[in-house]
GROMACS .gro file of C-alpha atoms in nm:
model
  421
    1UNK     CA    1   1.480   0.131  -0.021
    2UNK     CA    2   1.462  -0.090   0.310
    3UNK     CA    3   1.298   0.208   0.514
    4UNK     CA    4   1.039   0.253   0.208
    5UNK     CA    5   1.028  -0.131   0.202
    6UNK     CA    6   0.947  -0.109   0.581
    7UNK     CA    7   0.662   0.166   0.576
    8UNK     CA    8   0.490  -0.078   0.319
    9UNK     CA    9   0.497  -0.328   0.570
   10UNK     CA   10   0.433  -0.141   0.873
   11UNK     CA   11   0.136  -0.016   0.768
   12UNK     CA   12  -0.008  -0.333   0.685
   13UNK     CA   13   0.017  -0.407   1.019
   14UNK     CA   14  -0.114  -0.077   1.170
   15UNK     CA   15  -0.436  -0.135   0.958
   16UNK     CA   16  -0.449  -0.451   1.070
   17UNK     CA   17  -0.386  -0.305   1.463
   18UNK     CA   18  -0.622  -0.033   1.434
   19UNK     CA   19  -0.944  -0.286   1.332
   20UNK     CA   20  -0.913  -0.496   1.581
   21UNK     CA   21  -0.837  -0.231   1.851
   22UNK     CA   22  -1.120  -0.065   1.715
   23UNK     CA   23  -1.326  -0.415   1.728
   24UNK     CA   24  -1.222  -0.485   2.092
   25UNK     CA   25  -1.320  -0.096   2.177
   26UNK     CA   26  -1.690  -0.167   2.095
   27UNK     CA   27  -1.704  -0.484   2.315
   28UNK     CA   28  -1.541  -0.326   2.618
   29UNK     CA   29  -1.759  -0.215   2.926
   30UNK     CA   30  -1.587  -0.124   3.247
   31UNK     CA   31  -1.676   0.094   3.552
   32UNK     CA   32  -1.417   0.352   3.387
   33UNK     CA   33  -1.669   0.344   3.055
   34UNK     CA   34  -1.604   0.208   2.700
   35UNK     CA   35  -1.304   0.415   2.600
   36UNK     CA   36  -1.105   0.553   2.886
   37UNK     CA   37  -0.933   0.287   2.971
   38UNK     CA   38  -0.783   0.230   2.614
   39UNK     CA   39  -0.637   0.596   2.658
   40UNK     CA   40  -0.519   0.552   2.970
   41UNK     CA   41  -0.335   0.230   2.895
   42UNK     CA   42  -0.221   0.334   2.581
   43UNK     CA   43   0.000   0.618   2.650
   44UNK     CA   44   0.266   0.449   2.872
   45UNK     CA   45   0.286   0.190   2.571
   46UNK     CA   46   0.333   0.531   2.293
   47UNK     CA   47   0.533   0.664   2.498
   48UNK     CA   48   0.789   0.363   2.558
   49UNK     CA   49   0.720   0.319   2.170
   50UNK     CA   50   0.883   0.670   2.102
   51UNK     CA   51   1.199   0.652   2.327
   52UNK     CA   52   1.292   0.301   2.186
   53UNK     CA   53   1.252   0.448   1.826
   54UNK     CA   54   1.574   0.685   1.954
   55UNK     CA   55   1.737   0.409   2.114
   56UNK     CA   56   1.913   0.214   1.843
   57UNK     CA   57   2.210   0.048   1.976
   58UNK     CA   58   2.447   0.145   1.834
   59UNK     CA   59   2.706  -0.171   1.810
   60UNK     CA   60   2.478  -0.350   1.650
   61UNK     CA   61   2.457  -0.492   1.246
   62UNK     CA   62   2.291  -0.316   1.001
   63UNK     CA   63   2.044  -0.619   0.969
   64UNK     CA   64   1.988  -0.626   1.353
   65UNK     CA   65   1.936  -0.203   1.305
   66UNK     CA   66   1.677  -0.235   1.067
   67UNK     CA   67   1.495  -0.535   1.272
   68UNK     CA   68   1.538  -0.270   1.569
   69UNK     CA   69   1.358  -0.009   1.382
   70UNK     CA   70   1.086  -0.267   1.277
   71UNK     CA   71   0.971  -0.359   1.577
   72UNK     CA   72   0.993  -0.029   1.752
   73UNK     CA   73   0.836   0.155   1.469
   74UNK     CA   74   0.558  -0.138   1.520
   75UNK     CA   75   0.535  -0.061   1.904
   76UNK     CA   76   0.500   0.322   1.866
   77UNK     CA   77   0.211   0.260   1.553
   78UNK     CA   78   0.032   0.015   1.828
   79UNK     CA   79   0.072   0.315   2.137
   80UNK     CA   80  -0.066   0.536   1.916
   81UNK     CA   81  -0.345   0.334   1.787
   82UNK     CA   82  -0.427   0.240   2.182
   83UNK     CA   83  -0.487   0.643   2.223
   84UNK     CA   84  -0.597   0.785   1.906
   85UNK     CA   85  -0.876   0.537   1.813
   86UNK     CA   86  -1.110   0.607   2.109
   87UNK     CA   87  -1.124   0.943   2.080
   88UNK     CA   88  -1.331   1.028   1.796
   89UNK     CA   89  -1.604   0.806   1.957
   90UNK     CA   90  -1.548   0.877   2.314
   91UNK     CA   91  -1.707   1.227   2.195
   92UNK     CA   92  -2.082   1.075   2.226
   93UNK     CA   93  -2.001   0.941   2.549
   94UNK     CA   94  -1.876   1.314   2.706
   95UNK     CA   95  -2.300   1.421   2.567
   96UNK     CA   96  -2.585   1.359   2.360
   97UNK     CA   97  -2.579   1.755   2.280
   98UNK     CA   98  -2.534   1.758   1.950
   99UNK     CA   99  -2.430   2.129   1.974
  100UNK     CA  100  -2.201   2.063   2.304
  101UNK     CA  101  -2.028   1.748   2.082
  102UNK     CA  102  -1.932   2.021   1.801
  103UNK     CA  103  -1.786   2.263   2.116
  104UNK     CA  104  -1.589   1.949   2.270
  105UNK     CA  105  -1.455   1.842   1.874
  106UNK     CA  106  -1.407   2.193   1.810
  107UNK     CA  107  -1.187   2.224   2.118
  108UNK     CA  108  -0.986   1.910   2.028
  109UNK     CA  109  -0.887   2.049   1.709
  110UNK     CA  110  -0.777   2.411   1.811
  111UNK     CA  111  -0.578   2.253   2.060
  112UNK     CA  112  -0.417   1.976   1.827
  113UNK     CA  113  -0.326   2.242   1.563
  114UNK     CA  114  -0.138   2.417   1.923
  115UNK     CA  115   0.031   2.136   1.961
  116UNK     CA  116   0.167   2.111   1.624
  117UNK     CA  117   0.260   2.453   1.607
  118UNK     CA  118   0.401   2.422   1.977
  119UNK     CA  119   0.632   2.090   1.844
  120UNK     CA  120   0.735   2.313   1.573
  121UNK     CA  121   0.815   2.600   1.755
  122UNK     CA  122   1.015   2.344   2.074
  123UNK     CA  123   1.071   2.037   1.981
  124UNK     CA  124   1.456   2.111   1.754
  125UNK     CA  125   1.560   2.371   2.058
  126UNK     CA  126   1.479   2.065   2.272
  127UNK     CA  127   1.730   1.847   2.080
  128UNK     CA  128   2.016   2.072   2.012
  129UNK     CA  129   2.008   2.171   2.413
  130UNK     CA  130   2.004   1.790   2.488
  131UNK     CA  131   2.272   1.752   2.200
  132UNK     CA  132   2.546   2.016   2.352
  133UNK     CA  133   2.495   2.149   2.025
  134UNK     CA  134   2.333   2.285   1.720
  135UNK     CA  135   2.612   2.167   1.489
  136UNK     CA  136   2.605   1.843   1.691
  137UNK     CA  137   2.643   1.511   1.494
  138UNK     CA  138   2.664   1.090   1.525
  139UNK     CA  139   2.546   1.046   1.905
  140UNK     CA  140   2.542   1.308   2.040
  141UNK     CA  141   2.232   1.436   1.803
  142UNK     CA  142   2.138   1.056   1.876
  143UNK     CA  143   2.150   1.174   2.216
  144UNK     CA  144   1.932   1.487   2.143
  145UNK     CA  145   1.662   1.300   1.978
  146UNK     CA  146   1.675   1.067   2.257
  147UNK     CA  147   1.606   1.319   2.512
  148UNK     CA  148   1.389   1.473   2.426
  149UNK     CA  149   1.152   1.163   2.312
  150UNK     CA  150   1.154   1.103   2.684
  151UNK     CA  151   1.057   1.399   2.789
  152UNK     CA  152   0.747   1.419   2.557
  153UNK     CA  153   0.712   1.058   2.660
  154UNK     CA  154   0.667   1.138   3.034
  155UNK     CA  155   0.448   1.444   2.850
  156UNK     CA  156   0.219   1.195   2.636
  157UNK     CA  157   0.171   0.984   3.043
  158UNK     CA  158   0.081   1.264   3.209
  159UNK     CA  159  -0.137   1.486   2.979
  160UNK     CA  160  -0.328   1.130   2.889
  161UNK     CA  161  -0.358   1.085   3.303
  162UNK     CA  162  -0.562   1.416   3.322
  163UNK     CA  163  -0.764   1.379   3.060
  164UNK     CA  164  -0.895   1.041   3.133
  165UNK     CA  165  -0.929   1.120   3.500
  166UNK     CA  166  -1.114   1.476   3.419
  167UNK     CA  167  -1.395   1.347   3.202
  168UNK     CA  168  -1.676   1.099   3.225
  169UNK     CA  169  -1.866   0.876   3.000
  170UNK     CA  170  -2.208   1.036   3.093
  171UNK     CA  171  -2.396   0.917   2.794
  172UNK     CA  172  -2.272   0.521   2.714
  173UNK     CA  173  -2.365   0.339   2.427
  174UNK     CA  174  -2.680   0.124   2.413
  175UNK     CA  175  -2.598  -0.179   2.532
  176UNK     CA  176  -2.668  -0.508   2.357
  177UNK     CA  177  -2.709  -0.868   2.502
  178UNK     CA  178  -2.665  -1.006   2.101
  179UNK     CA  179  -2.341  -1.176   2.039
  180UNK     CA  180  -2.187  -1.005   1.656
  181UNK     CA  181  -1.886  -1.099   1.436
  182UNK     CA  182  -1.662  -0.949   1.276
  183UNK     CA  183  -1.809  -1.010   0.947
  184UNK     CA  184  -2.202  -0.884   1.097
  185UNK     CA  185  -1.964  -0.513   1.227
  186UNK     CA  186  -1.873  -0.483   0.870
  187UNK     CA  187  -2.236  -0.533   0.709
  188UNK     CA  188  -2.367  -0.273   0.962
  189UNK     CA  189  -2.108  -0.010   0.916
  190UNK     CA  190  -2.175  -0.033   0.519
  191UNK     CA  191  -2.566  -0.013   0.548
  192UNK     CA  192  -2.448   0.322   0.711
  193UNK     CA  193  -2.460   0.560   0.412
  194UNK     CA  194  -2.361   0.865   0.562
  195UNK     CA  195  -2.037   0.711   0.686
  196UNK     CA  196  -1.970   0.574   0.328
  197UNK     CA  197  -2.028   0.950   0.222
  198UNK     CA  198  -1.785   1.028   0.520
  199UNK     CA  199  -1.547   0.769   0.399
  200UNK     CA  200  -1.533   0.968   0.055
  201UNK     CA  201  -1.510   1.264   0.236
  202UNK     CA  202  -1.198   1.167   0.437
  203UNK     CA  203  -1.006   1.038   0.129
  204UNK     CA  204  -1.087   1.363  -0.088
  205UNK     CA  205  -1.024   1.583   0.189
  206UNK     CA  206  -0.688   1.463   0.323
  207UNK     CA  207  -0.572   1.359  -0.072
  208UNK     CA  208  -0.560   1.748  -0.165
  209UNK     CA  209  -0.437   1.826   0.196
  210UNK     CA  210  -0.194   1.582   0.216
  211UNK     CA  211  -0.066   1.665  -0.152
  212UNK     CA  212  -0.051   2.021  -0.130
  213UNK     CA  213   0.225   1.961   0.198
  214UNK     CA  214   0.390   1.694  -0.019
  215UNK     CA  215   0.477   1.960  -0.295
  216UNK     CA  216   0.495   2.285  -0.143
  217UNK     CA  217   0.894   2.218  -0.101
  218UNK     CA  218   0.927   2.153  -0.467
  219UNK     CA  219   0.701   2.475  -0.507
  220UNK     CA  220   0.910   2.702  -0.284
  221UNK     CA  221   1.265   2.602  -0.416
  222UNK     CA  222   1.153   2.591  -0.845
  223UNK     CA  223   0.837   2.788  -0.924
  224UNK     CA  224   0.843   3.055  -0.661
  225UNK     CA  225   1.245   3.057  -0.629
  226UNK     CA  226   1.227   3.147  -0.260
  227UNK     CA  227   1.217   2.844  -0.044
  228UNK     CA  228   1.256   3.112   0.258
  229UNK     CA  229   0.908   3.210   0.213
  230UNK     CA  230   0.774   2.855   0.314
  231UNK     CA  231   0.751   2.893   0.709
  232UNK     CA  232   0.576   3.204   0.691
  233UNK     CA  233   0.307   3.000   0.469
  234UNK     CA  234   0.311   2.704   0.710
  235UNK     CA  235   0.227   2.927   1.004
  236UNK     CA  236  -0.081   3.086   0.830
  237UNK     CA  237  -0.169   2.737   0.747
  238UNK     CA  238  -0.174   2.630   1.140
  239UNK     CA  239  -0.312   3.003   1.306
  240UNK     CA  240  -0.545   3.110   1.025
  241UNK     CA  241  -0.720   2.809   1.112
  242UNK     CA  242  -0.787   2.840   1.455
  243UNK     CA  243  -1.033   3.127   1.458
  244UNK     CA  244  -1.266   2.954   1.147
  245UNK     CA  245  -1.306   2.646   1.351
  246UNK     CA  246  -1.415   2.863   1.663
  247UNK     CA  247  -1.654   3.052   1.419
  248UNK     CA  248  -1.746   2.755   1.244
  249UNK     CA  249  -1.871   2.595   1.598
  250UNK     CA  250  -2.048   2.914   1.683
  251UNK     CA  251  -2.243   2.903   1.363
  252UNK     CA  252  -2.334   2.587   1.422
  253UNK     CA  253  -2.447   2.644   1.765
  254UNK     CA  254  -2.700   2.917   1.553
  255UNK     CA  255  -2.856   2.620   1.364
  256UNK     CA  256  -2.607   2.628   1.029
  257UNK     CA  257  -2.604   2.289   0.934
  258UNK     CA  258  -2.293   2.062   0.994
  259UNK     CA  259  -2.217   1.970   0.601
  260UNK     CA  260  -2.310   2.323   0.501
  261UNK     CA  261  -2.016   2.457   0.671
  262UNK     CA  262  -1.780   2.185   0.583
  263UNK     CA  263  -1.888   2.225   0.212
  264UNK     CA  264  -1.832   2.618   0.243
  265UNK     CA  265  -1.484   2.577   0.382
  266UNK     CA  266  -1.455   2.333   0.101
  267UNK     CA  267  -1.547   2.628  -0.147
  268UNK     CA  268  -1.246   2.864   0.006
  269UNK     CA  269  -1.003   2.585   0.009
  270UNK     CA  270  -1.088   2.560  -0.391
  271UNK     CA  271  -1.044   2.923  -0.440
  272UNK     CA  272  -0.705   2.911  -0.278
  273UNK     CA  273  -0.595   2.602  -0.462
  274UNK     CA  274  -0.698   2.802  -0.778
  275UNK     CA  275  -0.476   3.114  -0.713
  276UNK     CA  276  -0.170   2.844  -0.671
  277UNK     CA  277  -0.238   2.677  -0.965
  278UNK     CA  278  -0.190   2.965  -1.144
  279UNK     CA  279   0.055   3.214  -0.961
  280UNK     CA  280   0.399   3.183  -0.976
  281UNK     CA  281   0.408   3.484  -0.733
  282UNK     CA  282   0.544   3.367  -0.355
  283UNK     CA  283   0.354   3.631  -0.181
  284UNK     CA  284   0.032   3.539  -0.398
  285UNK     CA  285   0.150   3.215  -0.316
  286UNK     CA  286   0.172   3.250   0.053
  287UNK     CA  287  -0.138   3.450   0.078
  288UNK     CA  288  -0.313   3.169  -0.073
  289UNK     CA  289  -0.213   2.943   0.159
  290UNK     CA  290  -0.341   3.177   0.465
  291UNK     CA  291  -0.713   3.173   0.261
  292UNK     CA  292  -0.659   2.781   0.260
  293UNK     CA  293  -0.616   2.809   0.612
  294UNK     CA  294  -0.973   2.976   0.669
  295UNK     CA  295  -1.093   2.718   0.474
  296UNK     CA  296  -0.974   2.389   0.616
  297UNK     CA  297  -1.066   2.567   0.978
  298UNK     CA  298  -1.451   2.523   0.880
  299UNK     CA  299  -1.361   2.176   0.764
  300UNK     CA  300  -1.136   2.024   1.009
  301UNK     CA  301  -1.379   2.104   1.285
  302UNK     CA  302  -1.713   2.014   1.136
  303UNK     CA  303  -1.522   1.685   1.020
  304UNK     CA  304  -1.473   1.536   1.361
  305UNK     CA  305  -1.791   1.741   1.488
  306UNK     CA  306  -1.991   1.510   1.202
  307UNK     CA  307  -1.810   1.174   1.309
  308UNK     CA  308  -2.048   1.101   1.615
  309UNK     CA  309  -2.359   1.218   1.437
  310UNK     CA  310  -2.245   0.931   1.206
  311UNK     CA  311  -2.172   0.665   1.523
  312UNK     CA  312  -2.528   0.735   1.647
  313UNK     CA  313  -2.712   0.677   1.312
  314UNK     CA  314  -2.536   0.347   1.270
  315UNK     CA  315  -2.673   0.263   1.628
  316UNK     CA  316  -2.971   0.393   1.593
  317UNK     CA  317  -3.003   0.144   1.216
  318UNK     CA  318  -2.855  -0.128   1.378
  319UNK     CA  319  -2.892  -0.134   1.804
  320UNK     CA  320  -2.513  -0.124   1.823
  321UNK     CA  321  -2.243   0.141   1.892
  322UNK     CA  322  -1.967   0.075   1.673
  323UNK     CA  323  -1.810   0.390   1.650
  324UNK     CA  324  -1.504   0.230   1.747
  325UNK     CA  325  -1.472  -0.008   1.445
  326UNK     CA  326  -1.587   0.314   1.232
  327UNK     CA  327  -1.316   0.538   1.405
  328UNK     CA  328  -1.071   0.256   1.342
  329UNK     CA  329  -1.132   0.197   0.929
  330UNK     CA  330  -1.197   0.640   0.923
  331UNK     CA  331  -0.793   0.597   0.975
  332UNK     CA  332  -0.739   0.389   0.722
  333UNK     CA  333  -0.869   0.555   0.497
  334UNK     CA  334  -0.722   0.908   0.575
  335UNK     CA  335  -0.351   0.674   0.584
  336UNK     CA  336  -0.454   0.543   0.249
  337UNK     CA  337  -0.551   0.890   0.154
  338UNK     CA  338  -0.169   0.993   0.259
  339UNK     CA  339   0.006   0.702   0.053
  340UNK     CA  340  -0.221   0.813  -0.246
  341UNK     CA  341  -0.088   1.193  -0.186
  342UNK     CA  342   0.249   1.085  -0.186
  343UNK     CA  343   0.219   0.846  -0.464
  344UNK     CA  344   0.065   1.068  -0.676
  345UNK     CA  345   0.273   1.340  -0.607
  346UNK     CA  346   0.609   1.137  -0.677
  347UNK     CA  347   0.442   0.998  -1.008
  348UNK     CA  348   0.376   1.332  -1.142
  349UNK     CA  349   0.751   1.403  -1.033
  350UNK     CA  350   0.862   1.165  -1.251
  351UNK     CA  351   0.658   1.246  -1.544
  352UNK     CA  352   0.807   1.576  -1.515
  353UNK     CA  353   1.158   1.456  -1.559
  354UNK     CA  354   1.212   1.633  -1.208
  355UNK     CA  355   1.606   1.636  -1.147
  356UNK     CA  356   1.718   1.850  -0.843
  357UNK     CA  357   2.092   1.866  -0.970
  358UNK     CA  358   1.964   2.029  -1.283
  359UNK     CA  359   1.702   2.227  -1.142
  360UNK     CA  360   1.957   2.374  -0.863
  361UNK     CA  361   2.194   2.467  -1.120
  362UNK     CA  362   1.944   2.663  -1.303
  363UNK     CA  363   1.830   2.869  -0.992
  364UNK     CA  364   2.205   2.943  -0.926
  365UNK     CA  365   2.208   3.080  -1.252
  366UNK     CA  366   1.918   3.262  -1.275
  367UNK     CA  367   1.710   3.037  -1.581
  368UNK     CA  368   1.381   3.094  -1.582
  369UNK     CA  369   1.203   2.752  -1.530
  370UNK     CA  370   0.953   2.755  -1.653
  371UNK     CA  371   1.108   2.831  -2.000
  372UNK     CA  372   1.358   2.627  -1.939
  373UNK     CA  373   1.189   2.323  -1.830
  374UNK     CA  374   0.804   2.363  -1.866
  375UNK     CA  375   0.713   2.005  -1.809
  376UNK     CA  376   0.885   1.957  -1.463
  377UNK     CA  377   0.730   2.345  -1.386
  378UNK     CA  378   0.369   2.188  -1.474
  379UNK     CA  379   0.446   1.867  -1.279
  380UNK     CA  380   0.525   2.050  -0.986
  381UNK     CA  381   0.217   2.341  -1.015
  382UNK     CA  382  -0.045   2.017  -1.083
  383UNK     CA  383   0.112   1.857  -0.802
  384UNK     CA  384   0.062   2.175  -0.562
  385UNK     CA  385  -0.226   2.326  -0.648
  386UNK     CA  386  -0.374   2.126  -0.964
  387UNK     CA  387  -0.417   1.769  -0.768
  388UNK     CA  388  -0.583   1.952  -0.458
  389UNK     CA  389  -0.828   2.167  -0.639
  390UNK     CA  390  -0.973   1.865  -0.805
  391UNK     CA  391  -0.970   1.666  -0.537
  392UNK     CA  392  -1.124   1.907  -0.309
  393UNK     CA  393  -1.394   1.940  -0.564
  394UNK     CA  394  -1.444   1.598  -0.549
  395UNK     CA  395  -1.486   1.634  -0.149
  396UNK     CA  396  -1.824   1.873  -0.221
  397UNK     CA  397  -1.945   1.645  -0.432
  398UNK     CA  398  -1.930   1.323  -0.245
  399UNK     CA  399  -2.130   1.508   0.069
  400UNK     CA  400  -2.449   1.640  -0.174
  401UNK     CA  401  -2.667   1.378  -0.082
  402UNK     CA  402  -2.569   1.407   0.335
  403UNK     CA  403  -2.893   1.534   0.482
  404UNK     CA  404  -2.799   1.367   0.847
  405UNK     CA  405  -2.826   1.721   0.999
  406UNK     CA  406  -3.181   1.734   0.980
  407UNK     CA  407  -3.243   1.384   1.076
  408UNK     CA  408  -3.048   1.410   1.296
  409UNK     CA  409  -3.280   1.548   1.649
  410UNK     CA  410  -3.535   1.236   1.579
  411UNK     CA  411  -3.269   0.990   1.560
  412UNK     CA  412  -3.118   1.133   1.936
  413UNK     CA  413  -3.401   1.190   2.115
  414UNK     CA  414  -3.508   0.746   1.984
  415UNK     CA  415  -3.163   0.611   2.101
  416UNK     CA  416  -3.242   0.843   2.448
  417UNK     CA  417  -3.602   0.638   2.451
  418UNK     CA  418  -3.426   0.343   2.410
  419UNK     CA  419  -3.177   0.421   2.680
  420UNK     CA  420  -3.408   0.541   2.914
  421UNK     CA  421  -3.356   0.889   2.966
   0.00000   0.00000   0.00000
């Protein structure tokens, strides 16, 4: 209840973090660029952020604990709001290729779903080695943890150092003598409508996402009965997506339209989330995921490929690059999109009478159950596949009207006449 109690709060404070680092990012002009320096910065403050998260000391209260883990959880949130918001819109800074911006976006995203699978794959060895121990327990798995958050601390430093130091903020934003508020950054990201559209687009996209990793332990363990199936289906997830964001950027390089892609990825991912909905079958199951896979490839990377389209329009409508601000509420809404996942997915849970004890029992003794208890077995196939084929249906929808693509060569080569190149 208190850590639940203290995500609430948390992330009232991380929204509140990422606007105004967002804000402050579209007022900032140095000889490093707009955006650089926030990364730079920021990743000796995320990485101090993550080692003091694994540094509870341990004589301390349980009141003084839980103020410990406020404010370090707080810290870490901040660190990785200082890195993570400038990158979406340092993207139009790197070119004003609209093709060589997919490429770059593209690349960010292969390598991000590496390093997930890499954490996967290094980051438990990492703490039973620092823990003496795989059966290791109380501090010296402490320990573990501990370790090895300062070693991808000293990581997050260095890998942030070459980045920021091996780019360059060749194409800057327009720059504008006109003093705006708060309140006037608001009005113009709004008049955007393609970034409302994108705004609809994130929530949809990262609901059924988001949803579909939320259940797929209840799916494993009660409808498929084979819980050992689910790392096999987690690794399709990650790899089969890899080579449809590569295609997806080549395709795009050919002239396929940016929300054409997206929408078509969208399509698989609904096919998939049909076939869960109605197998109970783990290696339909698991197969399904891996066509999911191919799908959110196309989507992932024509998502942040689309994002600084969307920056330029707004500064091309309104003489102002706020694609920090945009980048900044864009995370919002995809953790908003998360709480709404979980929510929903706990809800349906509930309305399901879903209760473990009972359902373990009947697995040991071989009840079917979804004979035996049909509305937790419905609960749990809605909230799998059910919640994220809607939803992603929903994610088609909102983009119908997004015609940015072909605007889109007009609107560049304008803000380059304005710039003077």
């Amino acid at each position: 209840g208190a850590v639940g109690f203290m995500f609430v709060i948390t992330k009232f404070i991380d929204a509140f973090t990422d606007y105004m680092v967002g804000a402050l990012i579209d007022r900032t002009d140095t000889k490093m660029g707009r955006y650089r320096p926030w990364m730079f910065y920021g990743a000796p403050v995320l990485a101090v952020g993550m080692v003091l998260l694994f540094s509870v000391p341990t004589g301390w209260g349980a009141g003084a604990k839980l103020a410990w883990a406020y404010i370090t959880y707080i810290i870490f949130s901040f660190g990785y709001t200082l890195v993570n918001i400038p990158m979406a819109p340092i993207v139009s800074s790197l070119s004003a290729s609209a093709t060589e911006r997919t490429k770059i976006s593209t690349t960010r995203t292969v390598f991000s779903n590496l390093g997930s699978l890499t954490s996967s794959l290094f980051v438990l060895p990492m703490v039973y080695f620092f823990s003496g121990s795989k059966n290791a327990t109380g501090t010296a798995l402490a320990r573990g943890y501990r370790c090895t958050n300062i070693v991808l601390g000293v990581a997050v430093i260095v890998i942030m150092a070459i980045c920021v130091f091996s780019i360059a903020e060749i194409n800057p934003p327009t720059k504008n003598a006109e003093k705006s508020s708060i309140l006037k950054d608001i009005k113009a990201v709004v008049k955007n409508k393609y970034y409302v559209m994108f705004l609809g687009e994130v929530f949809f996209l990262f609901l059924g996402y988001l949803a579909m990793y939320g259940a797929m332990q209840y799916y494993y363990s009660y409808i498929v009965g084979d819980v050992s199936k689910m790392p096999l289906a987690l690794t399709l997830l990650t790899l089969l997506a890899i080579p449809t964001m590569i295609l997806a950027a080549f395709l795009n390089g050919k002239g396929i339209a940016k929300v054409k892609l997206i929408q078509f990825g969208a399509i698989v991912d609904i096919i998939g989330y049909a076939i869960l909905f109605f197998t109970s079958d783990g290696t339909i199951a698991t197969l399904a995921l891996g066509l999911i896979g191919l799908g959110f490839g196309f989507r992932s990377s024509m998502f942040f490929s689309m994002m600084p389209d969307i920056f330029d329009y707004t500064e091309w409508q309104v003489g102002r690059n706020l694609g920090g601000t945009q980048n900044a509420i864009q995370g919002f809404m995809n953790k908003l999109s998360s709480a709404a996942a979980s929510a929903i997915v706990s809800a349906l849970l509930v309305w399901g009478n879903y209760d473990a004890a009972k359902l373990d029992q009947a697995i040991a003794d071989g009840v079917n159950i979804a004979q035996q208890f049909p509305q937790t077995h419905t609960a749990i196939n809605f909230a799998f596949g059910g919640l994220s084929l809607i939803s992603t249906v929903l994610a088609v929808v909102v983009l119908l009207p997004y015609d940015l693509d072909k605007k889109y060569p007009q609107i560049r080569a304008d803000l380059d006449k304005r710039q003077g190149k």
